[in-house]
PDB file of C-alpha atoms in Angstrom:
ATOM      1  CA  MET A   1      -1.330  22.854   8.261  1.00  0.00           C
ATOM      2  CA  ALA A   2       1.869  21.141   9.428  1.00  0.00           C
ATOM      3  CA  ASN A   3       2.663  17.533   8.621  1.00  0.00           C
ATOM      4  CA  THR A   4       2.354  15.104  11.543  1.00  0.00           C
ATOM      5  CA  VAL A   5       4.601  12.038  11.861  1.00  0.00           C
ATOM      6  CA  LEU A   6       2.400   8.929  12.048  1.00  0.00           C
ATOM      7  CA  LYS A   7       3.759   6.626  14.734  1.00  0.00           C
ATOM      8  CA  ARG A   8       0.430   5.093  15.752  1.00  0.00           C
ATOM      9  CA  CYS A   9      -3.141   5.220  14.495  1.00  0.00           C
ATOM     10  CA  PRO A  10      -4.346   8.838  14.738  1.00  0.00           C
ATOM     11  CA  VAL A  11      -7.814   7.609  15.788  1.00  0.00           C
ATOM     12  CA  CYS A  12      -7.284   4.872  18.399  1.00  0.00           C
ATOM     13  CA  GLY A  13      -3.510   4.832  19.003  1.00  0.00           C
ATOM     14  CA  GLY A  14      -3.276   1.294  17.614  1.00  0.00           C
ATOM     15  CA  LYS A  15      -0.539  -0.187  15.445  1.00  0.00           C
ATOM     16  CA  LEU A  16      -0.344   0.914  11.807  1.00  0.00           C
ATOM     17  CA  LYS A  17       0.451  -1.356   8.875  1.00  0.00           C
ATOM     18  CA  VAL A  18       1.666  -0.437   5.371  1.00  0.00           C
ATOM     19  CA  ASP A  19       0.589  -2.511   2.379  1.00  0.00           C
ATOM     20  CA  THR A  20       2.648  -2.092  -0.806  1.00  0.00           C
ATOM     21  CA  LEU A  21       1.698  -3.583  -4.158  1.00  0.00           C
ATOM     22  CA  TYR A  22       4.148  -5.352  -6.427  1.00  0.00           C
ATOM     23  CA  GLN A  23       3.787  -6.819  -9.875  1.00  0.00           C
ATOM     24  CA  TYR A  24       4.563 -10.444 -10.589  1.00  0.00           C
ATOM     25  CA  GLY A  25       4.448 -12.127 -13.932  1.00  0.00           C
ATOM     26  CA  LEU A  26       3.823 -15.775 -14.726  1.00  0.00           C
ATOM     27  CA  GLU A  27       5.852 -16.747 -17.784  1.00  0.00           C
ATOM     28  CA  TYR A  28       4.616 -19.829 -19.644  1.00  0.00           C
ATOM     29  CA  SER A  29       6.484 -21.555 -22.437  1.00  0.00           C
ATOM     30  CA  VAL A  30       4.829 -22.388 -25.721  1.00  0.00           C
ATOM     31  CA  GLY A  31       5.626 -25.847 -27.050  1.00  0.00           C
ATOM     32  CA  LYS A  32       6.403 -26.802 -30.657  1.00  0.00           C
ATOM     33  CA  SER A  33       2.771 -27.786 -31.145  1.00  0.00           C
ATOM     34  CA  GLY A  34       1.627 -24.339 -30.013  1.00  0.00           C
ATOM     35  CA  LYS A  35       0.261 -25.569 -26.709  1.00  0.00           C
ATOM     36  CA  VAL A  36       1.001 -23.420 -23.661  1.00  0.00           C
ATOM     37  CA  SER A  37       2.759 -25.416 -20.957  1.00  0.00           C
ATOM     38  CA  LYS A  38       1.267 -25.913 -17.509  1.00  0.00           C
ATOM     39  CA  LYS A  39       4.546 -25.002 -15.843  1.00  0.00           C
ATOM     40  CA  TYR A  40       5.475 -21.374 -15.403  1.00  0.00           C
ATOM     41  CA  LYS A  41       8.202 -19.205 -13.991  1.00  0.00           C
ATOM     42  CA  LYS A  42       7.204 -16.433 -11.591  1.00  0.00           C
ATOM     43  CA  THR A  43       9.082 -13.192 -12.265  1.00  0.00           C
ATOM     44  CA  ASP A  44       9.181 -10.032 -10.184  1.00  0.00           C
ATOM     45  CA  ARG A  45       8.123  -7.028 -12.259  1.00  0.00           C
ATOM     46  CA  GLY A  46       8.867  -4.565  -9.468  1.00  0.00           C
ATOM     47  CA  SER A  47       6.846  -2.152  -7.436  1.00  0.00           C
ATOM     48  CA  MET A  48       3.630  -0.651  -8.730  1.00  0.00           C
ATOM     49  CA  GLU A  49       4.605   2.380  -6.645  1.00  0.00           C
ATOM     50  CA  CYS A  50       1.423   2.445  -4.634  1.00  0.00           C
ATOM     51  CA  ALA A  51       0.746   1.649  -1.019  1.00  0.00           C
ATOM     52  CA  SER A  52      -1.917   2.017   1.637  1.00  0.00           C
ATOM     53  CA  VAL A  53      -1.756   2.540   5.384  1.00  0.00           C
ATOM     54  CA  PHE A  54      -4.257   1.023   7.786  1.00  0.00           C
ATOM     55  CA  CYS A  55      -4.832   0.450  11.476  1.00  0.00           C
ATOM     56  CA  GLU A  56      -4.757  -3.166  12.573  1.00  0.00           C
ATOM     57  CA  LYS A  57      -8.171  -2.495  14.165  1.00  0.00           C
ATOM     58  CA  GLU A  58     -10.478  -2.966  11.176  1.00  0.00           C
ATOM     59  CA  GLY A  59     -12.545   0.031  10.121  1.00  0.00           C
ATOM     60  CA  CYS A  60     -10.614   2.499  12.273  1.00  0.00           C
ATOM     61  CA  PHE A  61      -8.118   4.233   9.926  1.00  0.00           C
ATOM     62  CA  ARG A  62      -7.178   3.472   6.344  1.00  0.00           C
ATOM     63  CA  THR A  63      -6.004   5.091   3.152  1.00  0.00           C
ATOM     64  CA  ASN A  64      -6.590   4.078  -0.437  1.00  0.00           C
ATOM     65  CA  TYR A  65      -3.651   3.080  -2.646  1.00  0.00           C
ATOM     66  CA  LEU A  66      -3.048   6.740  -3.536  1.00  0.00           C
ATOM     67  CA  MET A  67      -2.444   7.343   0.201  1.00  0.00           C
ATOM     68  CA  GLU A  68      -5.611   9.453   0.550  1.00  0.00           C
ATOM     69  CA  VAL A  69      -7.376   8.928   3.891  1.00  0.00           C
ATOM     70  CA  GLU A  70     -10.737   7.191   3.441  1.00  0.00           C
ATOM     71  CA  GLU A  71     -11.563   6.396   7.083  1.00  0.00           C
ATOM     72  CA  PRO A  72     -12.436   8.040   9.420  1.00  0.00           C
ATOM     73  CA  LYS A  73     -14.759  10.399   7.597  1.00  0.00           C
ATOM     74  CA  ASP A  74     -13.549  13.490   9.484  1.00  0.00           C
ATOM     75  CA  LEU A  75     -10.028  12.925   8.055  1.00  0.00           C
ATOM     76  CA  ARG A  76     -11.266  12.072   4.552  1.00  0.00           C
ATOM     77  CA  GLY A  77      -9.225  13.973   1.968  1.00  0.00           C
ATOM     78  CA  ALA A  78      -6.073  14.122   4.095  1.00  0.00           C
ATOM     79  CA  LEU A  79      -2.935  12.593   2.587  1.00  0.00           C
ATOM     80  CA  VAL A  80      -0.262  10.292   3.984  1.00  0.00           C
ATOM     81  CA  PHE A  81       3.293  10.677   2.687  1.00  0.00           C
ATOM     82  CA  TRP A  82       6.069   8.096   2.984  1.00  0.00           C
ATOM     83  CA  ASP A  83       9.454   9.836   2.848  1.00  0.00           C
ATOM     84  CA  ARG A  84      12.797   8.402   1.733  1.00  0.00           C
ATOM     85  CA  ASP A  85      13.908   7.984   5.343  1.00  0.00           C
ATOM     86  CA  GLY A  86      10.976   5.643   6.007  1.00  0.00           C
ATOM     87  CA  TYR A  87       8.673   7.942   7.987  1.00  0.00           C
ATOM     88  CA  LEU A  88       4.950   8.359   7.422  1.00  0.00           C
ATOM     89  CA  TYR A  89       3.454  11.840   7.590  1.00  0.00           C
ATOM     90  CA  LEU A  90      -0.198  12.863   7.763  1.00  0.00           C
ATOM     91  CA  LYS A  91      -1.041  16.083   5.936  1.00  0.00           C
ATOM     92  CA  GLU A  92      -4.551  17.132   6.834  1.00  0.00           C
ATOM     93  CA  LYS A  93      -6.753  18.907   4.311  1.00  0.00           C
TER      94      LYS A  93
END
């Protein structure tokens, strides 16, 4: 089956959102006494290379973080791809 560009929610036509996960670290210093300080420095560890897509209308359309459709049930198992040009594609099962 051909890939379909996702411009809007395939169920209700609503707005889609993309949620990407990133890793952040909290770096604490250890003092001379061995006690860990209360202050920390937040460092960006980069992308976890996973994302999900969901409709802003809750419970309408969503993928898990492997971009597999979980809702609605009739699309379950379909995949969403995010290409290098920034487009989302739905590949139905």
